Coordinates of C-alpha atoms in Angstrom, one line a residue:
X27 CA 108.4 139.1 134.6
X28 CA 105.5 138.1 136.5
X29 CA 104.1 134.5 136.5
X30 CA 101.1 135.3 138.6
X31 CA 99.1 132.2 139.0
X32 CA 100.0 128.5 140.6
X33 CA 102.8 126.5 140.8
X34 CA 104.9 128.6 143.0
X35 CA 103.5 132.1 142.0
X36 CA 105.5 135.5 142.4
X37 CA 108.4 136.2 139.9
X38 CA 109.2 133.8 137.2
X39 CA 112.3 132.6 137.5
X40 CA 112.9 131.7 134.0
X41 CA 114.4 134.0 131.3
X42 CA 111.7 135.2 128.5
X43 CA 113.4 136.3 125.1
X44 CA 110.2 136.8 123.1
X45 CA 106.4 136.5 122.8
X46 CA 104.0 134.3 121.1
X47 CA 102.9 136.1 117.6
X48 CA 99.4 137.2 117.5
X49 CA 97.4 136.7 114.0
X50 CA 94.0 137.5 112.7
X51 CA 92.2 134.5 112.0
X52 CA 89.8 135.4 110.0
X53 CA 91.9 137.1 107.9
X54 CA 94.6 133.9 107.5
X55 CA 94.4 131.0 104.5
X56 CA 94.6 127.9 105.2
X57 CA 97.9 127.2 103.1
X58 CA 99.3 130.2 104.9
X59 CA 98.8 128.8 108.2
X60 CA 100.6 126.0 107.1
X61 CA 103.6 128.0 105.5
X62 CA 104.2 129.8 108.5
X63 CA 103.3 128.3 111.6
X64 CA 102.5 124.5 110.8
X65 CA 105.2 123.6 108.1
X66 CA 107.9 125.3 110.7
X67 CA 106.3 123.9 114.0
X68 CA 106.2 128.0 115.3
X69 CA 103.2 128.9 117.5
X70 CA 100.8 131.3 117.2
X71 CA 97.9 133.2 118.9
X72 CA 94.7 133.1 116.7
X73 CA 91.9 135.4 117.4
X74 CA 88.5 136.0 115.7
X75 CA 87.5 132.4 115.8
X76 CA 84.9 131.7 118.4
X77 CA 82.4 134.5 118.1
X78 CA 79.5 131.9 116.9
X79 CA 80.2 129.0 119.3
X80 CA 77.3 128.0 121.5
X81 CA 79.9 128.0 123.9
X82 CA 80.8 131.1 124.1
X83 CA 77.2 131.7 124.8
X84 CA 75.7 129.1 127.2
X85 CA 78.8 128.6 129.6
X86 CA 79.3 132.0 131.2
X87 CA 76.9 134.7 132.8
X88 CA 77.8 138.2 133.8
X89 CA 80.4 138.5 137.2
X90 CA 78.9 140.8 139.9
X91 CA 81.0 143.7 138.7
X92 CA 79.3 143.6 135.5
X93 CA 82.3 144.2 133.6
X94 CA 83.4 140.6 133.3
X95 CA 82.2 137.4 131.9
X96 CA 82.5 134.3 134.6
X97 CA 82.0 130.4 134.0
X98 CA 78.4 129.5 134.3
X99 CA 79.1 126.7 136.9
X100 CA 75.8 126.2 138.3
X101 CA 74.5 126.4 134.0
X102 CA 77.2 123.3 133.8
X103 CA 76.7 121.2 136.8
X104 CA 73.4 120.9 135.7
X105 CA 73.2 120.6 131.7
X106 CA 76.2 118.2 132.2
X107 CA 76.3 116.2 135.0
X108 CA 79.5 113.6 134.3
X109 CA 79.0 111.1 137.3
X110 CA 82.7 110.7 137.1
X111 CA 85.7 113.2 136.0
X112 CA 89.0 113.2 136.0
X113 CA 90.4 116.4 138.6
X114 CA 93.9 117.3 138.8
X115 CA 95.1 118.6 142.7
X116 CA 97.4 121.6 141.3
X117 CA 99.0 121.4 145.1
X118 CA 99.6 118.1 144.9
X119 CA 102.4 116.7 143.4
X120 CA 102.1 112.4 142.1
X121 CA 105.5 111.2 140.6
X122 CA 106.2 113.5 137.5
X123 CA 102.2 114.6 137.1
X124 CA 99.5 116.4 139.8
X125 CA 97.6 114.1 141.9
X126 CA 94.7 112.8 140.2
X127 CA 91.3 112.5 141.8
X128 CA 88.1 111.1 140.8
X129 CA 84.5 113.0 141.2
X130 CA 81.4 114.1 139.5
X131 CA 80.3 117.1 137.9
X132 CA 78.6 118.3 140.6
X133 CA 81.2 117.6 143.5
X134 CA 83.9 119.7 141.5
X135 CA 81.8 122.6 140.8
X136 CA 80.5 122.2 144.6
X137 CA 84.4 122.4 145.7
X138 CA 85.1 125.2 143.4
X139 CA 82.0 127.3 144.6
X140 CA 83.3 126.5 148.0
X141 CA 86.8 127.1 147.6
X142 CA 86.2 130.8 146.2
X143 CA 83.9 131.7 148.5
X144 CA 85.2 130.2 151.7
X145 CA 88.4 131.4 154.0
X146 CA 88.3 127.9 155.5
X147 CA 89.7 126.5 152.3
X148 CA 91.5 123.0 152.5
X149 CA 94.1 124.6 150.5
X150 CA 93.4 122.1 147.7
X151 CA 93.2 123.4 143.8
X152 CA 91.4 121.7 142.1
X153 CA 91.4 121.2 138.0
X154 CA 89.1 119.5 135.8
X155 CA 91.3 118.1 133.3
X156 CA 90.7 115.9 130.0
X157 CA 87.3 116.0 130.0
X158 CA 86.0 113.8 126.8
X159 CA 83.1 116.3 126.5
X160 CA 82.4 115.4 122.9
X161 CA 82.2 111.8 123.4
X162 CA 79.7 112.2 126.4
X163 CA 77.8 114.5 124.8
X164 CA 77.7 114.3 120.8
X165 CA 74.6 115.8 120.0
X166 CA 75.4 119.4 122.3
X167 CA 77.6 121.1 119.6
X168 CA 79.4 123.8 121.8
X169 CA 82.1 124.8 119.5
X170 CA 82.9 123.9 115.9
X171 CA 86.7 122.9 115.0
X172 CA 88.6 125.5 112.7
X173 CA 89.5 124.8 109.6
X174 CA 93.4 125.5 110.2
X175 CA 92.9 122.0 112.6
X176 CA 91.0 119.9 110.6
X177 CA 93.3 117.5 109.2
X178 CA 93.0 115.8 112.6
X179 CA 94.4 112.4 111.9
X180 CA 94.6 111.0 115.7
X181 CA 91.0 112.2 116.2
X182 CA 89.5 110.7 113.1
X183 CA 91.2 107.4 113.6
X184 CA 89.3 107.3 117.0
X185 CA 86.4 108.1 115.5
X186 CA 86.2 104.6 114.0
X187 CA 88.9 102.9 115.3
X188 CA 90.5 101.0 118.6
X189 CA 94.2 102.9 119.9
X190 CA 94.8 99.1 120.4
X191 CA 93.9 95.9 119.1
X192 CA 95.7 93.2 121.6
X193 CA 93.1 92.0 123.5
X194 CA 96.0 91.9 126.8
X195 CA 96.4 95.5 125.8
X196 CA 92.9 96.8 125.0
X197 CA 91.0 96.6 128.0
X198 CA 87.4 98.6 128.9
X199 CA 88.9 101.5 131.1
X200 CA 92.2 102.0 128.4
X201 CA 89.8 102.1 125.7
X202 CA 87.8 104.9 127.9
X203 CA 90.8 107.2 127.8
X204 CA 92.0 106.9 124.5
X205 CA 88.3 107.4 123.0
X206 CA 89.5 110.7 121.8
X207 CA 92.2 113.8 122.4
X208 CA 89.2 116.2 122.7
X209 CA 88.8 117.6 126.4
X210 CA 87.7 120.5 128.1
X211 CA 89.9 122.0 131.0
X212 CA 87.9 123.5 133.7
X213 CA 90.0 125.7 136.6
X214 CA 89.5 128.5 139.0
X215 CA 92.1 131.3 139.5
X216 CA 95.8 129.9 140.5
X217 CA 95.1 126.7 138.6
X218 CA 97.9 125.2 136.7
X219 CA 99.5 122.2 134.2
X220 CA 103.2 121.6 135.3
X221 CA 105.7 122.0 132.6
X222 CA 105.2 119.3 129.4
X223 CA 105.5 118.1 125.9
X224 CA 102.4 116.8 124.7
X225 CA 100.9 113.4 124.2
X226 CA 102.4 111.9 121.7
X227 CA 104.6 114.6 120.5
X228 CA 101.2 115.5 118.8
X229 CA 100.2 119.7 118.4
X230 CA 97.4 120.6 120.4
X231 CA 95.1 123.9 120.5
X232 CA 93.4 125.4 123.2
X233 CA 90.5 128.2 122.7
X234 CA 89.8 129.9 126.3
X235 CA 85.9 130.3 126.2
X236 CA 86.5 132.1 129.0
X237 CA 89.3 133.7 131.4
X238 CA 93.2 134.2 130.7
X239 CA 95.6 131.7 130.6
X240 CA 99.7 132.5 131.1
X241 CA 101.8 130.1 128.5
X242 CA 105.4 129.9 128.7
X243 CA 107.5 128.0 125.7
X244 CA 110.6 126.2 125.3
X245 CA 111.5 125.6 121.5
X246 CA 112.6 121.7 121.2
X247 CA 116.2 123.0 119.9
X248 CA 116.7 123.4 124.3
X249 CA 114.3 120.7 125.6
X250 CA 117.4 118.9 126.7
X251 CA 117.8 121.6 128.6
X252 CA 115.6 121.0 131.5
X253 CA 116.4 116.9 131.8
X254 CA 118.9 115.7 134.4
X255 CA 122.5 114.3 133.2
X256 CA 120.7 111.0 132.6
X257 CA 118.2 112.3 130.5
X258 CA 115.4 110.8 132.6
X259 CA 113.7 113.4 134.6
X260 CA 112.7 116.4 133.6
X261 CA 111.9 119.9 135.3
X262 CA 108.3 119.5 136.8
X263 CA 107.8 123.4 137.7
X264 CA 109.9 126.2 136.3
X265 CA 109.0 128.8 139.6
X266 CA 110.2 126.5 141.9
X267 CA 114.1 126.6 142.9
X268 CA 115.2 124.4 140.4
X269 CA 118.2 122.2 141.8
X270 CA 121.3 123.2 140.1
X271 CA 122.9 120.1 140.9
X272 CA 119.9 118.2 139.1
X273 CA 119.0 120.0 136.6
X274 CA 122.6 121.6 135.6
X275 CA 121.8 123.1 132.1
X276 CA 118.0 124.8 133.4
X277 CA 119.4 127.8 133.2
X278 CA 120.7 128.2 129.5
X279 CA 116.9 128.0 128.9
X280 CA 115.0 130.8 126.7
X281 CA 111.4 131.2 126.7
X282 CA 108.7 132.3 124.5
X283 CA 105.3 134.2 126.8
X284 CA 101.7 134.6 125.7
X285 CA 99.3 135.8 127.7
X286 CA 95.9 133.9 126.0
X287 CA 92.5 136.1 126.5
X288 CA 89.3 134.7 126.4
X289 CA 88.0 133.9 122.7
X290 CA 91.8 133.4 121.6
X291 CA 93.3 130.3 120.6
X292 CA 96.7 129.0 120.7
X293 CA 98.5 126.5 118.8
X294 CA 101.2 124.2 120.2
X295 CA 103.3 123.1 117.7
X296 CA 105.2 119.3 118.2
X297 CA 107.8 119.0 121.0
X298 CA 107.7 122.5 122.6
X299 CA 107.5 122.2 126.2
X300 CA 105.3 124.4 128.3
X301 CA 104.0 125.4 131.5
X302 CA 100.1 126.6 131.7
X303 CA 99.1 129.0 134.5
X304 CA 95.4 130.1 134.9
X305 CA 95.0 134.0 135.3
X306 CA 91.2 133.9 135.9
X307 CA 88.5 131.4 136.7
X308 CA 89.1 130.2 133.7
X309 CA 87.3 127.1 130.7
X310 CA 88.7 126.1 127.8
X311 CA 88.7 123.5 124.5
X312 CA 91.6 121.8 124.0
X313 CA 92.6 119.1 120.9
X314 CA 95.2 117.2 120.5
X315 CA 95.9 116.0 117.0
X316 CA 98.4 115.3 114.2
X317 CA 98.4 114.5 110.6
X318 CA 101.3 114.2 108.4
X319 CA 103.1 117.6 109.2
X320 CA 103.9 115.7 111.9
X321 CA 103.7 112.4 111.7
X322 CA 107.4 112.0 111.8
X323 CA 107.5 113.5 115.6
X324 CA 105.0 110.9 116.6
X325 CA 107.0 108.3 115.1
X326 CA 110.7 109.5 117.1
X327 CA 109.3 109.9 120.4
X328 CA 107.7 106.1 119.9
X329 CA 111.4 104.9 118.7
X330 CA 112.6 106.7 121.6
X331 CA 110.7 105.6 124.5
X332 CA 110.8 101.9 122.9
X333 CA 114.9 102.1 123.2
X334 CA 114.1 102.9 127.1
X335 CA 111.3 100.2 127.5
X336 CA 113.5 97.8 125.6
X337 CA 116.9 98.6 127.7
X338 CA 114.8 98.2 130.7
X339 CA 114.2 94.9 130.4
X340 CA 117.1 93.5 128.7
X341 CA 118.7 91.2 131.2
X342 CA 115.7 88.9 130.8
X343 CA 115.5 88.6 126.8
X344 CA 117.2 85.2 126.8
X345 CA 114.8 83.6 129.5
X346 CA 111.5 86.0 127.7
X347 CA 109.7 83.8 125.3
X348 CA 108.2 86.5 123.9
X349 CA 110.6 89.4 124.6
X350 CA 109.5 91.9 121.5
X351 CA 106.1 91.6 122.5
X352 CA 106.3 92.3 125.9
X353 CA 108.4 95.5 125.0
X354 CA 105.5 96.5 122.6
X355 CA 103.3 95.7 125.6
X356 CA 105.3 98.0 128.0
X357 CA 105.5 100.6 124.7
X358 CA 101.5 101.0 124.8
X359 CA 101.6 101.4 128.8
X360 CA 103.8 103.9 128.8
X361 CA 103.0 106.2 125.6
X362 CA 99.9 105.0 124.3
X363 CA 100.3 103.6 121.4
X364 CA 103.2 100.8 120.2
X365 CA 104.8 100.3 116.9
X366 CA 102.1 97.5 115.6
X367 CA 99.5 100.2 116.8
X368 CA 100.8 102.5 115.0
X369 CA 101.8 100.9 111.4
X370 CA 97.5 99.8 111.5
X371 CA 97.4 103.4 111.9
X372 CA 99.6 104.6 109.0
X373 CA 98.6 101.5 106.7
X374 CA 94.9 103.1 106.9
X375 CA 95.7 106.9 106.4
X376 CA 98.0 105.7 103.3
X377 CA 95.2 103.5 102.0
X378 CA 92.8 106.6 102.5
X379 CA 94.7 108.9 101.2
X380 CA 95.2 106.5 98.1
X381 CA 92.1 106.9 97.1
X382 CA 91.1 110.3 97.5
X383 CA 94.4 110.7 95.1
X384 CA 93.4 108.5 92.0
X385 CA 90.0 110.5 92.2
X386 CA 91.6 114.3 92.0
X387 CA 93.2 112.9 89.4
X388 CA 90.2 112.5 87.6
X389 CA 88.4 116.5 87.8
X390 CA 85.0 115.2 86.0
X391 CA 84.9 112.2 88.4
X392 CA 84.8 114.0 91.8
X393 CA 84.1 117.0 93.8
X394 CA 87.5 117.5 95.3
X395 CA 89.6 118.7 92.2
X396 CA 92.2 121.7 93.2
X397 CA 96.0 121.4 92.8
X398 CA 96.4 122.5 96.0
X399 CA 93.9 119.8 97.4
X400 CA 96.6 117.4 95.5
X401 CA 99.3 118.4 96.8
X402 CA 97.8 117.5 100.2
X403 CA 97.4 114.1 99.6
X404 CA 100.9 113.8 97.7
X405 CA 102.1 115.4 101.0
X406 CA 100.5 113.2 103.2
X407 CA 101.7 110.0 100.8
X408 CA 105.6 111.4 101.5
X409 CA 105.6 111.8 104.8
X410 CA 104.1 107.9 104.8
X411 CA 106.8 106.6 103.0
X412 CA 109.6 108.9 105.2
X413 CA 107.9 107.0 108.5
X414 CA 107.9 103.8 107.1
X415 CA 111.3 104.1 106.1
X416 CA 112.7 104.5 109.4
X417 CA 110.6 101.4 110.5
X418 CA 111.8 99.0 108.1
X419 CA 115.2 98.8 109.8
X420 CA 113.7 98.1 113.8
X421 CA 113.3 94.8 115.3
X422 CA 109.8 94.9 115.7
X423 CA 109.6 94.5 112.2
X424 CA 112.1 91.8 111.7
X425 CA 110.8 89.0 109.8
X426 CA 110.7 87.1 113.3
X427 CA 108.7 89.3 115.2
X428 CA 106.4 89.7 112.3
X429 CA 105.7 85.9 112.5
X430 CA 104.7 86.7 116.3
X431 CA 102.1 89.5 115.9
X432 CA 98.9 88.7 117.2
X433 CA 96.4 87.6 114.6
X434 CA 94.2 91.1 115.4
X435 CA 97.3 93.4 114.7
X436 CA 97.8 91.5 111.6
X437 CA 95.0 91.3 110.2
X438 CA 94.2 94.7 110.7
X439 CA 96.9 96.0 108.2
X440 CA 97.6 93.0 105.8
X441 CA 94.6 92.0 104.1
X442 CA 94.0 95.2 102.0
X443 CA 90.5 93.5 100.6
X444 CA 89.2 93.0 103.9
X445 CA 90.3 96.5 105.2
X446 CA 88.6 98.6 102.4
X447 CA 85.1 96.3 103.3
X448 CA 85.4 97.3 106.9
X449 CA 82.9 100.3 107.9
X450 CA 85.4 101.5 110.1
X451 CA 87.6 102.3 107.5
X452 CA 84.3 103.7 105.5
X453 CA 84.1 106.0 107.7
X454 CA 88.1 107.1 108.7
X455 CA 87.6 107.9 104.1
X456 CA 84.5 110.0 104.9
X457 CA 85.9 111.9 107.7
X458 CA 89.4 112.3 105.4
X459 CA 87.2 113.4 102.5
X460 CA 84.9 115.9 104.8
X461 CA 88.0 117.4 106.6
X462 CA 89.6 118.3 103.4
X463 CA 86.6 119.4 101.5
X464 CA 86.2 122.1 104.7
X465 CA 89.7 123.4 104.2
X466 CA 89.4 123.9 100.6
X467 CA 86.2 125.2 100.4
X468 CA 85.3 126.6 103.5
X469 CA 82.5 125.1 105.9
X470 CA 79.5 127.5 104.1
X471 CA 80.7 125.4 101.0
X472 CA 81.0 122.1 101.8
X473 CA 80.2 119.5 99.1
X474 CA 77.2 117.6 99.3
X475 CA 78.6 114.1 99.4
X476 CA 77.9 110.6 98.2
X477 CA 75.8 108.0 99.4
X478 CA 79.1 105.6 101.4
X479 CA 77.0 102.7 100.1
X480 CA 77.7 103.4 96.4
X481 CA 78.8 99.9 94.6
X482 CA 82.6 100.0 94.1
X483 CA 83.4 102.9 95.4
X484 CA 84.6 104.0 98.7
X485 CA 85.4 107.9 98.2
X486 CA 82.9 110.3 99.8
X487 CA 83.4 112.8 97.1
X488 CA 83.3 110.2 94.0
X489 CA 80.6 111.5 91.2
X490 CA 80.7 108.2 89.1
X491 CA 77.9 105.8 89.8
X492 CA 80.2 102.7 88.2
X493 CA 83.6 103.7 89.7
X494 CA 85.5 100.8 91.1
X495 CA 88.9 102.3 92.5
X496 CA 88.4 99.1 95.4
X497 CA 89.1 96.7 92.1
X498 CA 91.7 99.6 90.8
X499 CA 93.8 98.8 93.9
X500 CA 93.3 94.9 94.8
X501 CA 94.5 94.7 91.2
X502 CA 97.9 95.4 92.1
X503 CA 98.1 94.4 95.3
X504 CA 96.1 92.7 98.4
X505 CA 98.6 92.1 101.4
X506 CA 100.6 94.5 103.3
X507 CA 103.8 92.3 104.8
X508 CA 105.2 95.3 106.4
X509 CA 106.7 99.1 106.5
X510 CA 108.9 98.0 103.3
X511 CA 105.4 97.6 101.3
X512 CA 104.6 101.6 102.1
X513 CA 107.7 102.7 101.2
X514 CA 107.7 104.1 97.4
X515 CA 109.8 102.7 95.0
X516 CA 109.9 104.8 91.9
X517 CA 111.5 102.2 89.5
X518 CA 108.9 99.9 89.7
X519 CA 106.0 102.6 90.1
X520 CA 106.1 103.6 86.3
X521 CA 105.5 99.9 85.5
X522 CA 103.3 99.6 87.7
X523 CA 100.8 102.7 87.7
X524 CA 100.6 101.9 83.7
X525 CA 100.2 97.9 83.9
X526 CA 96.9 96.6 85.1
X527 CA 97.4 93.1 83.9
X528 CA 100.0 91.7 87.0
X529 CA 99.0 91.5 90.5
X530 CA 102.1 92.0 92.7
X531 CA 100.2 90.0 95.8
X532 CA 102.2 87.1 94.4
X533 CA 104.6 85.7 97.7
X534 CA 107.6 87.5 97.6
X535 CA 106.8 90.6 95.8
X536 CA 105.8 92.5 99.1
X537 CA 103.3 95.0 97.1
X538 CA 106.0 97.5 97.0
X539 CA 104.9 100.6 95.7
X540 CA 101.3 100.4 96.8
X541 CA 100.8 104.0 98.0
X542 CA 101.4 105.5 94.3
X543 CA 99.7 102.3 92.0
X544 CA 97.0 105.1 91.7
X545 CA 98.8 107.9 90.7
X546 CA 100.2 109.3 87.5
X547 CA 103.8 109.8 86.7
X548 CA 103.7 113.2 87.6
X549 CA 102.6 112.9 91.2
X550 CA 105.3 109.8 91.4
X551 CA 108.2 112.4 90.1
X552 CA 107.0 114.8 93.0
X553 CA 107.5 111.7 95.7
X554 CA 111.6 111.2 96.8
X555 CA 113.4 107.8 96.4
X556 CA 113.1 105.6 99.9

């Protein structure tokens, strides 16, 4: 099979069993997107998506053969001169990652031009990677998301909210970084991403606006596969001679290929390793993202690398005056994101999706009323509770530790009063309520929506003028104590969603049940016991 490209080139060493399924996007639902490639974690080529992006358009320009469409470089040094970029050195290999340099716009393009047209080459290849293109520039709308990746939780979050709240974890150049998981990837011919599981154990999708890329896949069932006896290091390029000695399973490995063409788009489900090679000169838009299909990978691969963090260190617990929150502190370094991070993270999304659900409960009360618009939200509420579930029991979370969260972390999931005032959170509701109007109507369709202002209520999509589903909820409950508090109790929850005379924010009562004190008894007989 051949792997032409970077990263050691010539014949693929590596044992392909099967290709990448190619669908018709413009022929696919939404809900059948999600049977049969999100639901299952299964990739899939999508094409027919791209043909109206401004993209498309304004970033390539006719090659000399006239046959082929190139990147536009001097068109983008000059519309979008970024004084300062992150560029990978494909030949250059840094610990487990390619060597990261630091240049403008113009110097990469510059390099580029003079790589390709040069025999003097410095043999460097050179990749502009995890460019935050729609953060620098907002109001230049190259390329509008699809609808199959719109229930973009990571992306929204960062829309309105920090990654991090500890001010000895949030600092200016972190924050620049984690702004958002939307990025452009720029590369000429031979260019190449070493062999990976995404950030986060998130999915991701890449659209080439123009050239071909090479993918090879390795379904999670084998990832273990290409990690050393220890399970520490992994295989950083499958074309290289791959050490036997080190790597003594490589070889039971089985691989899914796709060869991506230009206005295609590929999802990457969770957990599936793979190894990017650049056929052509070649630009794409990549997101990465996750929402409650897979909320529960996010979740392992933090327990995970917290179990390695938290070994590492062990020998100095007893002399550590803080030992829990330095491990959280080394969690964040290491993966992004630690366990406090990320219960502020799922505390909002359940809160949000809380009151999107007592509205579709409601048809004559708001513009979001199908079943299977429901069923989203009732979805999203499980796979809540199923992650919180798994919290409850770590020793982040032990009464202890909670005492010893920062006052910033705890404020920013406890006091539900204060959270539903925040415009932050305002807006994480609008963009909830704006992603899932686009999937179930379509973005020629989208509902006009509500003024956010509107007294009492929060929901975007809302059509009462007295609605006050903020009192609906602080009625039952105002503090959040911990993961045991989104975790749905269903003996309770009948009481409860029928009772609106006691307030369980009384000490000791822990709120429990708060993600279904909105909902009717059929939606709670459609949610599993914790």
């Amino acid at each position: 099979m051949a792997a032409d490209g970077g990263g050691g080139g010539g014949c693929s060493r590596v044992k392909v069993v099967g290709q990448v399924e190619r669908v018709d996007g413009g022929s696919l639902t939404y809900a059948e997107f999600v049977d049969r490639f999100m639901r299952p974690n299964l990739p899939v080529v999508l094409t027919g998506l791209t043909s109206s992006w401004r993209s498309c358009r304004d970033w390539m320009r006719a090659a000399a053969d006239g046959h082929r469409r190139v990147p536009d470089l001097d068109f983008l040094a000059r519309t979008f001169p970024s004084p300062l970029l992150q560029v990978a050195d494909c030949s250059s290999r840094e610990f487990s990652d390619q060597k990261r340099l630091e240049m403008s716009m113009r110097e990469f393009v510059d390099q580029w031009v003079g790589n390709s047209s040069s025999a003097s080459s410095d043999g460097s290849l050179l990749y502009l990677k995890d460019w935050h293109f729609v953060k620098e520039y907002p109001s230049y709308v190259a390329y509008t998301t699809p609808t199959f990746f719109a229930d973009d939780w990571l992306n929204m979050y960062l829309d309105s909210h920090p990654i991090h709240r500890d001010s000895d974890i949030a600092n200016h150049k972190n924050e620049i970084n984690c702004s958002d998981y939307r990025f452009v990837y720029m590369g000429a011919k031979g260019t190449w991403t070493p062999l990976h599981a995404d950030v986060f154990r998130s999915y991701s999708w890449s659209a080439n606006v123009c050239g071909r890329k090479q993918w090879l896949f390795l379904p999670p069932s084998q990832s273990h596969f290409i990690f050393d006896r220890n399970l520490r290091s992994s295989v950083y390029n499958i074309n290289d001679d791959v050490s036997e000695k080190q790597f003594p399973e490589f070889n039971n490995t089985e691989w899914l290929e796709c060869i991506q063409e230009q206005n295609e788009i590929i999802f990457v489900p969770s957990g599936w390793y793979h190894q990017v090679h650049n056929l052509e000169d070649t630009i794409s838009i990549n997101h990465n993202w996750f929402n409650g299909y897979n909320l529960h990978w996010v979740w392992n691969l933090l327990h995970e690398d917290y179990k390695v963090a938290k070994e590492y260190i062990e020998d100095i617990r007893n002399i550590c005056d803080d030992f829990e929150g330095l491990c959280q502190r080394n969690l964040a370094a290491n993966t992004g994101m630690n366990f406090y991070d990320f219960f502020v993270f799922i505390t909002r999304f359940a809160l949000a999706n809380i009151i999107e659900l007592y509205h579709i409960q409601k048809p004559k009360e708001t513009a979001l009323s199908s079943a299977e618009t429901s069923n989203h939200f009732v979805y999203n509420l499980t796979s809540v509770h199923n992650v919180a579930s798994k919290m409850i029991s770590t020793e982040a979370f032990d009464p202890e530790n909670m005492c010893t969260i920062s006052e910033q972390n705890q404020s920013a999931f406890s006091d539900i009063i204060k959270i539903l005032e925040e415009e932050s959170f305002r807006r994480l509701l609008v963009a909830l309520s704006k992603a899932y109007d686009f999937i179930g109507r379509g973005q020629r369709n989208c509902v006009k929506m509500k003024d956010s202002n509107q007294k009492g209520c929060l929901s975007m999509t809302c059509l009462k003028s007295d609605c006050n589903v903020v009192g609906h909820i602080t009625s039952f409950v105002r503090v959040i104590h911990g993961p045991v508090d989104l975790v749905m109790r269903k003996r309770g929850l009948y009481r409860e969603c029928h009772s609106h005379t006691r307030c369980s924010n009384q000490q000791g009562t822990n709120g429990r049940g708060i993600m279904l004190q909105a909902c009717n008894p059929e939606i709670v007989s459609r949610i599993p016991e914790a």
